[in-house]
Amino acid sequence: MTTAVASSLAELKQKVETRQARIGIVGMGYVGLPLALLFSGERFQVTGFDIEARKVSTLNGGGSYIVRILPQSIQQAQKAGFRATADYSEIARMDAVIICVPTPLNEHHEPDLSFVTGTVESIAPYIHEGQLIVLESTTYPGTTEEVVVPLLEKGNPLGLKVARTPDAPGVHVAFSPEREDPGNDTVSRHDIPKVVGGCGPVAVELASAVYGSIFRRVVPVSSPAVAEMTKLLENIYRCVNIALVNELKQLCMRMGIDIHEVIDAAKTKPFGFHAFYPGPGLGGHCIPIDPFYLSWKAKEFDFRTRFIELAGEVNTSMPYFVIEQLAGGLNEQRKSIKGSKVLVLGLAYKRDIDDLRESPSLTIIELLREKGATVAYNDPYFPTVGRGRHYALNMTNTPLDNLGQYDAVLIVTDHTSYDYRAIVEQAQLVIDTRNATKGIDSPKIVRC
Ligand SMILES: NC(=O)c1ccc[n+]([C@@H]2O[C@H](COP(=O)([O-])OP(=O)(O)OC[C@H]3O[C@@H](n4cnc5c(N)ncnc54)[C@H](O)[C@@H]3O)[C@@H](O)[C@H]2O)c1
């Protein structure tokens, strides 16, 4: 290692230790904002970057737009120096920059890296020697090396290169996947080990020092591609196992067996089994999307990811299965979907969160409308729902009263605030896709 590189490495490590390092987080969403608060809680100077002016002004006004993050947490961070900005020139003042922007799929189910490329192009003019740049957005193996690095090198006027060897000067680049599980309070963020893969040993060392200040354990791996693939393996594992129980649920229903009772019994095995639960379909920014990042990349290697495709097929068919079950339940009462009034309980893609991205409720509501039902919804986390990338619902939250007016109440998200016993008592018919009515005995319930 040259003396200059060694001293810039030592300087940044020293700044991390003394909490003088300035941390920039790009993308103040579900991932970036909590991460900013974690660093701020450790007394770092944190700047949050976002292109959405509304988010920047809300944060700078001491407010929050994510239900589980209280305005008080933002205000506390502000006292420790946290502020938000849309001005990329501030990147020049940062010692480390962490990118947490969306990585969705486009309409052809292919990776849409436009948020990542847009971000990297915006920060490239302001990067400096010895700075650490980390991508956290979930993506296919190769993104950091093949997309981020060339754009950083091309876009900065100083002609800075990415430092790949201990002797090389330049900017340090790494990938470290986000592993948050929204709504899961059983593991604290500090206790989730942080995987880090760098474009050189110094990048790994720096990223480990930065993350090591807020996470109890850092897991260095040999390259950004290994870290990128690690995240995909974790999500594909969930996606495939959820598809497996979704398929077995359908078989169990035909056989008159309660899949939930089976899972509860199976999970008493102290080894070799991890419980996954069936539901109305996948939701969220990760599980329904990330596996397709890998399928897309695999084609470049003339390889078909059959497990991912099969799991995708089973999981995306679940909302249609729910509609069939609803039709069956109404049929028993000599009714059809057409002309029925249906109340959908829960819009969020999972319990107790305020995130409806890719939520199966959205597909289910659209299918019900197509079939001629009059649909209302209740979700304490969404007073209204308008248009998104893949839906246009334009609906307002309906109060949870007079449930007898609906031909069916359809439980899509099992928020803990619902009183399921009271719901079953008042409703004419309950379609339960989450086993939320477990322990309630009523002929009005169809569990599916
Ligand atoms: N939400 C999760 O639970 C979760 C968990 C693990 C990984 N991830 C991954 O983390 C990444 C971010 O997800 P998220 O849920 O935080 O997304 P999000 O949509 O909540 O937040 C992303 C933020 O980035 C901002 N943004 C977009 N382009 C920008 C740009 N050029 N410059 C500055 N800001 C920009 C958006 O305005 C938004 O505020 C994704 O790749 C996702 O797959 C998410």
mmCIF file of C-alpha atoms in Angstrom, residues 59-387:
data_model
loop_
_atom_site.group_PDB
_atom_site.id
_atom_site.type_symbol
_atom_site.label_atom_id
_atom_site.label_comp_id
_atom_site.label_asym_id
_atom_site.label_seq_id
_atom_site.Cartn_x
_atom_site.Cartn_y
_atom_site.Cartn_z
ATOM 1 C CA LEU A 59 -37.733 15.537 6.839
ATOM 2 C CA ASN A 60 -36.278 19.029 7.194
ATOM 3 C CA GLY A 61 -39.528 20.075 8.880
ATOM 4 C CA GLY A 62 -39.015 17.311 11.453
ATOM 5 C CA GLY A 63 -41.767 15.112 10.008
ATOM 6 C CA SER A 64 -42.004 11.542 8.763
ATOM 7 C CA TYR A 65 -43.879 9.865 5.897
ATOM 8 C CA ILE A 66 -43.278 6.290 7.072
ATOM 9 C CA VAL A 67 -45.744 5.169 9.747
ATOM 10 C CA ARG A 68 -43.304 3.177 11.847
ATOM 11 C CA ILE A 69 -40.798 6.069 11.922
ATOM 12 C CA LEU A 70 -42.061 8.673 14.363
ATOM 13 C CA PRO A 71 -41.492 12.401 13.742
ATOM 14 C CA GLN A 72 -39.730 12.459 17.134
ATOM 15 C CA SER A 73 -37.040 10.148 15.714
ATOM 16 C CA ILE A 74 -36.457 12.566 12.838
ATOM 17 C CA GLN A 75 -36.319 15.521 15.248
ATOM 18 C CA GLN A 76 -33.854 13.687 17.477
ATOM 19 C CA ALA A 77 -31.677 12.983 14.417
ATOM 20 C CA GLN A 78 -31.889 16.645 13.412
ATOM 21 C CA LYS A 79 -30.470 17.604 16.797
ATOM 22 C CA ALA A 80 -27.536 15.318 15.992
ATOM 23 C CA GLY A 81 -27.019 17.105 12.645
ATOM 24 C CA PHE A 82 -29.230 15.110 10.276
ATOM 25 C CA ARG A 83 -30.628 17.005 7.321
ATOM 26 C CA ALA A 84 -32.074 16.145 3.925
ATOM 27 C CA THR A 85 -31.271 17.661 0.558
ATOM 28 C CA ALA A 86 -31.840 17.258 -3.169
ATOM 29 C CA ASP A 87 -28.556 18.997 -3.939
ATOM 30 C CA TYR A 88 -26.025 16.479 -5.212
ATOM 31 C CA SER A 89 -23.102 18.891 -4.937
ATOM 32 C CA GLU A 90 -23.208 18.044 -1.201
ATOM 33 C CA ILE A 91 -21.869 14.602 -2.103
ATOM 34 C CA ALA A 92 -18.440 16.266 -2.273
ATOM 35 C CA ARG A 93 -18.529 16.785 1.524
ATOM 36 C CA MET A 94 -19.309 13.144 2.319
ATOM 37 C CA ASP A 95 -16.755 10.568 3.425
ATOM 38 C CA ALA A 96 -19.068 7.670 2.623
ATOM 39 C CA VAL A 97 -22.098 7.550 0.341
ATOM 40 C CA ILE A 98 -24.643 4.728 0.543
ATOM 41 C CA ILE A 99 -27.153 4.296 -2.285
ATOM 42 C CA CYS A 100 -30.613 2.936 -1.387
ATOM 43 C CA VAL A 101 -32.771 3.699 -4.424
ATOM 44 C CA PRO A 102 -35.492 1.487 -5.952
ATOM 45 C CA THR A 103 -34.761 -1.415 -8.286
ATOM 46 C CA PRO A 104 -38.153 -2.367 -9.780
ATOM 47 C CA LEU A 105 -39.008 -4.409 -12.875
ATOM 48 C CA ASN A 106 -40.221 -2.774 -16.084
ATOM 49 C CA GLU A 107 -43.403 -3.781 -17.882
ATOM 50 C CA HIS A 108 -41.532 -6.648 -19.615
ATOM 51 C CA HIS A 109 -40.507 -8.055 -16.207
ATOM 52 C CA GLU A 110 -36.903 -6.986 -16.788
ATOM 53 C CA PRO A 111 -34.644 -5.097 -14.334
ATOM 54 C CA ASP A 112 -35.236 -1.354 -14.326
ATOM 55 C CA LEU A 113 -31.933 0.091 -13.146
ATOM 56 C CA SER A 114 -32.838 3.652 -14.112
ATOM 57 C CA PHE A 115 -32.916 4.819 -10.466
ATOM 58 C CA VAL A 116 -29.454 3.358 -9.842
ATOM 59 C CA THR A 117 -27.954 4.749 -13.040
ATOM 60 C CA GLY A 118 -29.667 8.122 -12.462
ATOM 61 C CA THR A 119 -28.194 8.286 -8.968
ATOM 62 C CA VAL A 120 -24.693 7.264 -10.007
ATOM 63 C CA GLU A 121 -24.673 9.765 -12.880
ATOM 64 C CA SER A 122 -25.778 12.484 -10.457
ATOM 65 C CA ILE A 123 -23.139 11.756 -7.818
ATOM 66 C CA ALA A 124 -20.221 11.023 -10.187
ATOM 67 C CA PRO A 125 -19.286 14.705 -10.767
ATOM 68 C CA TYR A 126 -18.836 15.191 -6.993
ATOM 69 C CA ILE A 127 -16.944 12.101 -5.842
ATOM 70 C CA HIS A 128 -13.441 12.477 -4.461
ATOM 71 C CA GLU A 129 -10.276 10.528 -3.770
ATOM 72 C CA GLY A 130 -10.540 8.115 -0.843
ATOM 73 C CA GLN A 131 -14.358 8.353 -0.678
ATOM 74 C CA LEU A 132 -16.396 5.203 -0.134
ATOM 75 C CA ILE A 133 -19.442 4.553 -2.359
ATOM 76 C CA VAL A 134 -21.689 1.626 -1.453
ATOM 77 C CA LEU A 135 -24.703 0.321 -3.375
ATOM 78 C CA GLU A 136 -27.383 -1.299 -1.169
ATOM 79 C CA SER A 137 -30.210 -1.635 -3.705
ATOM 80 C CA THR A 138 -31.062 -5.248 -4.469
ATOM 81 C CA THR A 139 -29.900 -6.185 -7.951
ATOM 82 C CA TYR A 140 -28.396 -8.905 -10.163
ATOM 83 C CA PRO A 141 -24.790 -10.064 -9.696
ATOM 84 C CA GLY A 142 -22.518 -7.863 -11.750
ATOM 85 C CA THR A 143 -24.372 -4.551 -11.314
ATOM 86 C CA THR A 144 -21.719 -2.893 -9.166
ATOM 87 C CA GLU A 145 -18.864 -3.845 -11.493
ATOM 88 C CA GLU A 146 -20.687 -3.553 -14.806
ATOM 89 C CA VAL A 147 -22.976 -0.577 -14.215
ATOM 90 C CA VAL A 148 -21.926 1.462 -11.172
ATOM 91 C CA VAL A 149 -18.149 1.464 -11.639
ATOM 92 C CA PRO A 150 -18.114 2.518 -15.347
ATOM 93 C CA LEU A 151 -20.623 5.331 -14.717
ATOM 94 C CA LEU A 152 -18.639 6.634 -11.737
ATOM 95 C CA GLU A 153 -15.389 6.573 -13.705
ATOM 96 C CA LYS A 154 -16.936 8.152 -16.785
ATOM 97 C CA GLY A 155 -18.851 10.861 -14.964
ATOM 98 C CA ASN A 156 -16.258 12.500 -12.758
ATOM 99 C CA PRO A 157 -14.245 15.405 -14.158
ATOM 100 C CA LEU A 158 -11.109 14.498 -12.147
ATOM 101 C CA GLY A 159 -10.712 11.232 -14.056
ATOM 102 C CA LEU A 160 -10.828 9.279 -10.773
ATOM 103 C CA LYS A 161 -10.676 5.517 -11.064
ATOM 104 C CA VAL A 162 -12.060 2.879 -8.739
ATOM 105 C CA ALA A 163 -9.244 1.699 -6.466
ATOM 106 C CA ARG A 164 -8.896 -2.057 -6.934
ATOM 107 C CA THR A 165 -5.566 -2.790 -5.270
ATOM 108 C CA PRO A 166 -4.158 -1.574 -1.957
ATOM 109 C CA ASP A 167 -1.650 0.577 -3.857
ATOM 110 C CA ALA A 168 -4.095 2.261 -6.197
ATOM 111 C CA PRO A 169 -5.453 5.713 -5.484
ATOM 112 C CA GLY A 170 -9.067 6.480 -6.348
ATOM 113 C CA VAL A 171 -12.590 6.034 -5.068
ATOM 114 C CA HIS A 172 -13.598 2.876 -3.148
ATOM 115 C CA VAL A 173 -16.704 0.994 -4.261
ATOM 116 C CA ALA A 174 -18.624 -1.806 -2.540
ATOM 117 C CA PHE A 175 -21.969 -3.565 -2.523
ATOM 118 C CA SER A 176 -23.776 -4.388 0.719
ATOM 119 C CA PRO A 177 -27.318 -5.763 0.576
ATOM 120 C CA GLU A 178 -30.073 -4.437 2.792
ATOM 121 C CA ARG A 179 -31.665 -7.216 4.857
ATOM 122 C CA GLU A 180 -34.440 -5.402 6.655
ATOM 123 C CA ASP A 181 -37.678 -7.263 7.363
ATOM 124 C CA PRO A 182 -40.337 -4.533 7.719
ATOM 125 C CA GLY A 183 -42.702 -5.098 10.620
ATOM 126 C CA ASN A 184 -40.466 -7.737 12.206
ATOM 127 C CA ASP A 185 -39.467 -6.456 15.622
ATOM 128 C CA THR A 186 -37.967 -9.722 16.852
ATOM 129 C CA VAL A 187 -34.467 -8.879 15.582
ATOM 130 C CA SER A 188 -33.016 -5.419 16.067
ATOM 131 C CA ARG A 189 -31.371 -3.821 13.017
ATOM 132 C CA HIS A 190 -27.998 -3.803 14.829
ATOM 133 C CA ASP A 191 -28.160 -7.588 15.147
ATOM 134 C CA ILE A 192 -28.669 -8.318 11.447
ATOM 135 C CA PRO A 193 -25.204 -9.200 10.110
ATOM 136 C CA LYS A 194 -24.099 -6.964 7.228
ATOM 137 C CA VAL A 195 -22.618 -8.656 4.153
ATOM 138 C CA VAL A 196 -20.042 -6.555 2.287
ATOM 139 C CA GLY A 197 -18.301 -7.197 -1.033
ATOM 140 C CA GLY A 198 -15.855 -4.615 -2.375
ATOM 141 C CA CYS A 199 -14.120 -3.832 -5.651
ATOM 142 C CA GLY A 200 -10.823 -4.206 -3.803
ATOM 143 C CA PRO A 201 -9.512 -5.015 -0.331
ATOM 144 C CA VAL A 202 -9.458 -1.383 0.782
ATOM 145 C CA ALA A 203 -13.128 -0.932 -0.163
ATOM 146 C CA VAL A 204 -14.036 -3.959 1.979
ATOM 147 C CA GLU A 205 -11.957 -2.652 4.857
ATOM 148 C CA LEU A 206 -13.547 0.800 4.688
ATOM 149 C CA ALA A 207 -17.087 -0.501 4.259
ATOM 150 C CA SER A 208 -16.523 -2.920 7.162
ATOM 151 C CA ALA A 209 -15.343 -0.035 9.341
ATOM 152 C CA VAL A 210 -18.348 2.128 8.415
ATOM 153 C CA TYR A 211 -20.947 -0.620 8.852
ATOM 154 C CA GLY A 212 -19.112 -2.084 11.846
ATOM 155 C CA SER A 213 -19.952 1.100 13.716
ATOM 156 C CA ILE A 214 -23.694 0.363 13.550
ATOM 157 C CA PHE A 215 -23.985 -3.407 12.970
ATOM 158 C CA ARG A 216 -22.657 -5.895 15.485
ATOM 159 C CA ARG A 217 -21.314 -8.199 12.798
ATOM 160 C CA VAL A 218 -19.948 -7.510 9.319
ATOM 161 C CA VAL A 219 -19.517 -10.441 6.919
ATOM 162 C CA PRO A 220 -16.907 -9.625 4.261
ATOM 163 C CA VAL A 221 -17.124 -11.593 1.009
ATOM 164 C CA SER A 222 -14.716 -11.773 -1.889
ATOM 165 C CA SER A 223 -16.506 -9.551 -4.429
ATOM 166 C CA PRO A 224 -19.532 -7.307 -4.984
ATOM 167 C CA ALA A 225 -21.055 -10.066 -7.160
ATOM 168 C CA VAL A 226 -20.980 -12.527 -4.235
ATOM 169 C CA ALA A 227 -22.725 -9.956 -2.022
ATOM 170 C CA GLU A 228 -25.290 -9.238 -4.768
ATOM 171 C CA MET A 229 -25.954 -12.953 -5.242
ATOM 172 C CA THR A 230 -26.217 -13.524 -1.468
ATOM 173 C CA LYS A 231 -29.195 -11.173 -1.272
ATOM 174 C CA LEU A 232 -30.852 -12.876 -4.234
ATOM 175 C CA LEU A 233 -30.325 -16.334 -2.754
ATOM 176 C CA GLU A 234 -32.018 -15.188 0.465
ATOM 177 C CA ASN A 235 -35.031 -13.806 -1.385
ATOM 178 C CA ILE A 236 -35.304 -16.674 -3.871
ATOM 179 C CA TYR A 237 -35.224 -19.112 -0.943
ATOM 180 C CA ARG A 238 -38.274 -17.328 0.497
ATOM 181 C CA CYS A 239 -40.034 -17.045 -2.839
ATOM 182 C CA VAL A 240 -39.608 -20.753 -3.680
ATOM 183 C CA ASN A 241 -40.636 -21.938 -0.216
ATOM 184 C CA ILE A 242 -43.711 -19.701 -0.173
ATOM 185 C CA ALA A 243 -44.676 -21.100 -3.586
ATOM 186 C CA LEU A 244 -44.251 -24.620 -2.217
ATOM 187 C CA VAL A 245 -46.655 -24.029 0.687
ATOM 188 C CA ASN A 246 -49.063 -22.148 -1.567
ATOM 189 C CA GLU A 247 -49.236 -25.193 -3.829
ATOM 190 C CA LEU A 248 -49.491 -27.631 -0.918
ATOM 191 C CA LYS A 249 -52.263 -25.485 0.576
ATOM 192 C CA GLN A 250 -54.330 -26.013 -2.565
ATOM 193 C CA LEU A 251 -53.771 -29.766 -2.423
ATOM 194 C CA CYS A 252 -54.556 -29.857 1.311
ATOM 195 C CA MET A 253 -57.828 -28.015 0.711
ATOM 196 C CA ARG A 254 -58.885 -30.665 -1.778
ATOM 197 C CA MET A 255 -57.874 -33.383 0.689
ATOM 198 C CA GLY A 256 -59.684 -31.759 3.610
ATOM 199 C CA ILE A 257 -56.441 -31.174 5.539
ATOM 200 C CA ASP A 258 -55.631 -27.909 7.314
ATOM 201 C CA ILE A 259 -52.242 -26.799 5.931
ATOM 202 C CA HIS A 260 -51.678 -24.527 8.933
ATOM 203 C CA GLU A 261 -52.072 -27.436 11.325
ATOM 204 C CA VAL A 262 -49.577 -29.364 9.182
ATOM 205 C CA ILE A 263 -47.042 -26.506 9.237
ATOM 206 C CA ASP A 264 -47.442 -26.061 13.002
ATOM 207 C CA ALA A 265 -46.739 -29.758 13.492
ATOM 208 C CA ALA A 266 -43.796 -29.791 11.038
ATOM 209 C CA LYS A 267 -42.108 -26.863 12.691
ATOM 210 C CA THR A 268 -41.771 -28.757 15.948
ATOM 211 C CA LYS A 269 -38.884 -30.565 14.198
ATOM 212 C CA PRO A 270 -35.777 -29.046 15.742
ATOM 213 C CA PHE A 271 -33.662 -29.225 12.569
ATOM 214 C CA GLY A 272 -33.943 -29.160 8.774
ATOM 215 C CA PHE A 273 -37.305 -27.402 8.574
ATOM 216 C CA HIS A 274 -38.142 -23.715 8.452
ATOM 217 C CA ALA A 275 -41.808 -22.726 8.433
ATOM 218 C CA PHE A 276 -43.202 -20.679 5.548
ATOM 219 C CA TYR A 277 -46.871 -19.741 5.344
ATOM 220 C CA PRO A 278 -49.320 -19.699 2.455
ATOM 221 C CA GLY A 279 -51.180 -16.520 1.544
ATOM 222 C CA PRO A 280 -53.041 -14.617 -1.162
ATOM 223 C CA GLY A 281 -49.889 -14.016 -3.221
ATOM 224 C CA LEU A 282 -46.560 -12.282 -2.835
ATOM 225 C CA GLY A 283 -46.117 -8.603 -2.123
ATOM 226 C CA GLY A 284 -43.508 -6.018 -1.309
ATOM 227 C CA HIS A 285 -40.578 -4.536 -3.109
ATOM 228 C CA CYS A 286 -38.411 -7.653 -2.749
ATOM 229 C CA ILE A 287 -39.797 -11.177 -2.945
ATOM 230 C CA PRO A 288 -42.011 -10.759 -6.045
ATOM 231 C CA ILE A 289 -39.321 -8.792 -7.903
ATOM 232 C CA ASP A 290 -35.764 -9.711 -6.994
ATOM 233 C CA PRO A 291 -35.790 -13.316 -8.288
ATOM 234 C CA PHE A 292 -36.534 -11.972 -11.778
ATOM 235 C CA TYR A 293 -33.366 -9.887 -11.639
ATOM 236 C CA LEU A 294 -31.500 -13.182 -11.547
ATOM 237 C CA SER A 295 -33.627 -14.924 -14.213
ATOM 238 C CA TRP A 296 -32.912 -11.995 -16.516
ATOM 239 C CA LYS A 297 -29.172 -12.098 -15.881
ATOM 240 C CA ALA A 298 -29.101 -15.899 -16.210
ATOM 241 C CA LYS A 299 -30.210 -15.621 -19.844
ATOM 242 C CA GLU A 300 -26.899 -13.929 -20.630
ATOM 243 C CA PHE A 301 -25.298 -17.234 -19.545
ATOM 244 C CA ASP A 302 -27.764 -19.331 -21.567
ATOM 245 C CA PHE A 303 -29.269 -20.631 -18.326
ATOM 246 C CA ARG A 304 -32.916 -21.050 -17.287
ATOM 247 C CA THR A 305 -33.718 -20.531 -13.610
ATOM 248 C CA ARG A 306 -36.563 -23.034 -13.465
ATOM 249 C CA PHE A 307 -37.232 -22.892 -9.727
ATOM 250 C CA ILE A 308 -37.699 -19.121 -9.933
ATOM 251 C CA GLU A 309 -40.034 -19.395 -12.897
ATOM 252 C CA LEU A 310 -42.141 -22.140 -11.330
ATOM 253 C CA ALA A 311 -42.342 -20.318 -8.002
ATOM 254 C CA GLY A 312 -43.319 -17.133 -9.846
ATOM 255 C CA GLU A 313 -46.049 -19.027 -11.689
ATOM 256 C CA VAL A 314 -47.532 -20.485 -8.481
ATOM 257 C CA ASN A 315 -47.291 -17.261 -6.494
ATOM 258 C CA THR A 316 -48.750 -15.000 -9.179
ATOM 259 C CA SER A 317 -51.704 -17.376 -9.590
ATOM 260 C CA MET A 318 -52.688 -16.996 -5.916
ATOM 261 C CA PRO A 319 -54.906 -13.894 -6.283
ATOM 262 C CA TYR A 320 -56.865 -15.800 -8.977
ATOM 263 C CA PHE A 321 -57.185 -18.738 -6.587
ATOM 264 C CA VAL A 322 -58.569 -16.374 -3.922
ATOM 265 C CA ILE A 323 -61.176 -15.087 -6.403
ATOM 266 C CA GLU A 324 -62.211 -18.703 -7.154
ATOM 267 C CA GLN A 325 -62.649 -19.350 -3.437
ATOM 268 C CA LEU A 326 -64.725 -16.208 -3.052
ATOM 269 C CA ALA A 327 -66.870 -17.262 -6.027
ATOM 270 C CA GLY A 328 -67.320 -20.690 -4.376
ATOM 271 C CA GLY A 329 -68.336 -19.127 -1.042
ATOM 272 C CA LEU A 330 -70.853 -16.808 -2.726
ATOM 273 C CA ASN A 331 -72.145 -19.703 -4.827
ATOM 274 C CA GLU A 332 -73.068 -21.588 -1.646
ATOM 275 C CA GLN A 333 -75.300 -18.612 -0.872
ATOM 276 C CA ARG A 334 -76.782 -18.597 -4.412
ATOM 277 C CA LYS A 335 -74.873 -15.422 -5.310
ATOM 278 C CA SER A 336 -72.366 -14.462 -7.974
ATOM 279 C CA ILE A 337 -69.392 -12.113 -7.840
ATOM 280 C CA LYS A 338 -71.146 -9.888 -10.361
ATOM 281 C CA GLY A 339 -73.353 -7.545 -8.393
ATOM 282 C CA SER A 340 -71.953 -8.534 -4.985
ATOM 283 C CA LYS A 341 -70.607 -6.059 -2.445
ATOM 284 C CA VAL A 342 -67.184 -7.125 -1.202
ATOM 285 C CA LEU A 343 -65.123 -5.567 1.597
ATOM 286 C CA VAL A 344 -61.388 -6.210 1.276
ATOM 287 C CA LEU A 345 -59.617 -6.132 4.640
ATOM 288 C CA GLY A 346 -56.017 -5.011 4.367
ATOM 289 C CA LEU A 347 -54.215 -3.363 1.457
ATOM 290 C CA ALA A 348 -50.654 -3.606 2.790
ATOM 291 C CA TYR A 349 -48.646 -6.521 1.427
ATOM 292 C CA LYS A 350 -48.183 -7.825 4.934
ATOM 293 C CA ARG A 351 -49.395 -7.367 8.469
ATOM 294 C CA ASP A 352 -48.960 -4.084 10.353
ATOM 295 C CA ILE A 353 -46.988 -2.165 7.732
ATOM 296 C CA ASP A 354 -47.845 0.856 5.553
ATOM 297 C CA ASP A 355 -46.402 -0.474 2.297
ATOM 298 C CA LEU A 356 -48.645 -1.634 -0.531
ATOM 299 C CA ARG A 357 -46.058 -2.144 -3.256
ATOM 300 C CA GLU A 358 -46.912 -5.236 -5.322
ATOM 301 C CA SER A 359 -49.575 -6.124 -2.732
ATOM 302 C CA PRO A 360 -51.900 -8.966 -3.790
ATOM 303 C CA SER A 361 -54.840 -6.832 -2.556
ATOM 304 C CA LEU A 362 -54.327 -4.543 -5.529
ATOM 305 C CA THR A 363 -54.660 -7.406 -8.024
ATOM 306 C CA ILE A 364 -57.575 -8.891 -6.102
ATOM 307 C CA ILE A 365 -59.498 -5.582 -6.086
ATOM 308 C CA GLU A 366 -58.894 -5.122 -9.797
ATOM 309 C CA LEU A 367 -60.038 -8.692 -10.561
ATOM 310 C CA LEU A 368 -63.177 -8.225 -8.451
ATOM 311 C CA ARG A 369 -64.036 -4.996 -10.241
ATOM 312 C CA GLU A 370 -63.485 -6.651 -13.622
ATOM 313 C CA LYS A 371 -65.955 -9.335 -12.592
ATOM 314 C CA GLY A 372 -68.606 -6.783 -11.681
ATOM 315 C CA ALA A 373 -68.328 -6.648 -7.870
ATOM 316 C CA THR A 374 -68.680 -3.420 -5.918
ATOM 317 C CA VAL A 375 -65.508 -3.264 -3.842
ATOM 318 C CA ALA A 376 -64.680 -1.325 -0.674
ATOM 319 C CA TYR A 377 -61.571 -1.656 1.463
ATOM 320 C CA ASN A 378 -60.484 -1.071 5.024
ATOM 321 C CA ASP A 379 -56.872 -0.606 6.034
ATOM 322 C CA PRO A 380 -55.849 1.536 9.020
ATOM 323 C CA TYR A 381 -52.586 2.383 7.239
ATOM 324 C CA PHE A 382 -54.136 3.784 4.043
ATOM 325 C CA PRO A 383 -56.796 6.535 4.288
ATOM 326 C CA THR A 384 -56.861 6.598 0.483
ATOM 327 C CA VAL A 385 -55.306 4.670 -2.392
ATOM 328 C CA GLY A 386 -54.825 6.265 -5.786
ATOM 329 C CA ARG A 387 -52.672 5.264 -8.720
#
